[in-house]
Amino acid sequence: MRALINRFLQNVRFYRSLKFRIFIIVLLIGIIPSVIVRLMMINSYKNRAMGQKTAEVTNQSAIVAAHLARTDYLSDMNNPVIDDELTQLSNLYDGRFLVIDDSYKVIKDTYGKSQGRYIVSSEVISCMNGSRNMSSFDEVNNYLEITVPILDEVTGKVYGALVASASTDGIRDNVELLGRRAYTLEVIISVVVMLIAYALSATLLRPFDKIIKAVSSVREGFDPGLEAIEVPDYTETKDIMDAFHHLMSRMKEVDDSREEFVANVSHELKTPLASMKVLSDSLIQSGDAVDAETYREFMVDIAAEVDRENKVINDLLSLVKLDGNETAQLNLATCDISAMLQQILKTLTPLAQKDGVELLYEEKAHVEADVDEVKLSLAIMNLVENAIKYNKEEGWVKVTLDIDVQFMVITVSDSGIGIPEESIGRIYDRFYRVDKSHSREIGGTGLGLSITRNAILLHRGAIKAASIAGEGTTFTVKIPLEADV
Ligand code: ADP
């Protein structure tokens, strides 16, 4: 049953609302003290009134008991003064006085009912045995009962006991009246507190309503005017909105860069097509006037453009495969990195020889690591290829392999043209080239370094470039030796 109630509460929307909770908390903080004060006030009044009444009746009873002892009332009851006194007192306290002799017999009852009966209550027995005043309270009938011994003050001899009952109806009536007033006051306080709690919960949470409105408006489509929405009421709402704006501008950035990427892709794919179109058009227009040699030359150019187109498409496909999304999976296996690097250098030797660039390899430590050989090989190959392509006559490219704690470190340095400082932050951008026409001339697509970087990041590694324009460039790649699962 409890679990059921809990589940119900969990699912009820208003119970989960912060507004509702603030309302309840303020309400409880306001009402609980007023209930406690009411109860304490009534209780303390009751105790005080009862204490006073007990003291008063006890005093009076003791005086009468002393009187009874002195006048020897128990042996000679013919004493109208005492009778009068007892009647007056019982009227005063709206109660009753019983005089009991040492044989526990009631010899005088102001009500006249119990005269001649025996009363053997524990209080009476105690008094007979020398106890002082006793008091008890009958909650049900609202009676206070006081028992005092009748004794000789000099000898201490007990002649009997005086039992006084006094009505506490007056106190009860007062308590009830007080309770009613306090209750009315409490209801008024509760209503006021409820109103305050409602107003407070509504105003305190108003800024959050603004946030909800702002976020909902985004759901219906990106709103460029959104940055204008600020909720500075609280530090928290300001932080939420700042984070939200940050997220939105990030989304916009992604959106923009996607657009730019599509524009770049189309441009890159269109350029070779445009060249081919120009080449083929001029062949068509020239008609029969073209000799076989020119034909051949034009066809060679067209074939070169087809190769370019192919390269761009292949690079784009590699990039998509490595683009940090769930399709980019690493096929990890222990791999001899030294052998892998040597294989890369071997593959690129013809290219280096063509440009007259010397390839050097230095192994400072033998390395075996858990990597995706195909992807890492592609990454390093791009770096070495760039180092050869952007080199000078008689230049060199040096690849080193080392271990640094839990990482392997591969550096690719060259004696090439270098990268200007202002471009170094952008070389990993897709389609970015420092010198567009030069890069195109030597067959670059501007995608090589993005492919490299993505492959290295997939391995949880890092890549860093240092370069001095005109002197050369060094790329440093760090990759963990063990892939953490
Ligand atoms: P690309 O296909 O044009 O070579 P990359 O992404 O591989 O594209 O490189 C981006 C740009 O960075 C290149 O166009 C080139 O300007 C510059 N770059 C890359 N590597 C080097 C290097 N080793 N020396 C000088 N410039 C380099």
Coordinates of C-alpha atoms and ligand atoms in Angstrom, one line a residue, residues 386-387 389-390 414 417-419 427 432-435 439 444-450 473 475, ligand 1:
N386 CA 53.0 16.4 -46.4
A387 CA 56.6 16.6 -45.1
K389 CA 55.3 17.5 -50.5
Y390 CA 56.0 20.8 -48.7
D414 CA 61.1 18.2 -42.3
I417 CA 58.7 25.6 -46.3
G418 CA 57.2 25.6 -42.8
I419 CA 53.8 26.9 -41.8
I427 CA 45.8 23.4 -40.5
Y432 CA 42.2 24.4 -45.2
R433 CA 45.4 25.0 -47.1
V434 CA 48.0 27.6 -46.3
D435 CA 48.7 28.2 -50.0
S439 CA 48.7 22.8 -52.5
G444 CA 46.5 18.3 -51.9
T445 CA 42.9 18.1 -51.0
G446 CA 43.1 20.0 -47.7
L447 CA 41.7 17.0 -45.9
G448 CA 44.9 15.1 -45.0
L449 CA 45.5 16.7 -41.6
S450 CA 41.9 16.4 -40.5
T473 CA 58.0 21.8 -39.5
F475 CA 54.6 17.2 -36.0
Ligands
ADP1 P1 46.7 19.1 -48.2 O1 46.0 18.0 -48.8 O2 46.5 20.4 -48.8 O3 48.2 18.8 -48.0 P2 46.5 18.9 -45.3 O4 45.3 18.9 -44.5 O5 47.3 17.7 -45.3 O6 46.0 19.3 -46.8 O7 47.3 20.1 -44.9 C1 46.8 21.3 -44.7 C2 47.8 22.4 -45.1 O8 48.8 22.5 -44.1 C3 48.5 22.2 -46.3 O9 47.8 22.7 -47.4 C4 49.8 23.0 -46.1 O10 49.7 24.3 -46.5 C5 50.0 22.9 -44.6 N1 51.0 21.8 -44.3 C6 50.7 20.6 -43.9 N2 51.9 19.9 -43.6 C7 52.9 20.7 -43.9 C8 54.3 20.6 -43.7 N3 54.9 19.5 -43.4 N4 55.1 21.7 -44.1 C9 54.4 22.9 -44.5 N5 53.1 23.0 -44.6 C10 52.3 22.0 -44.3

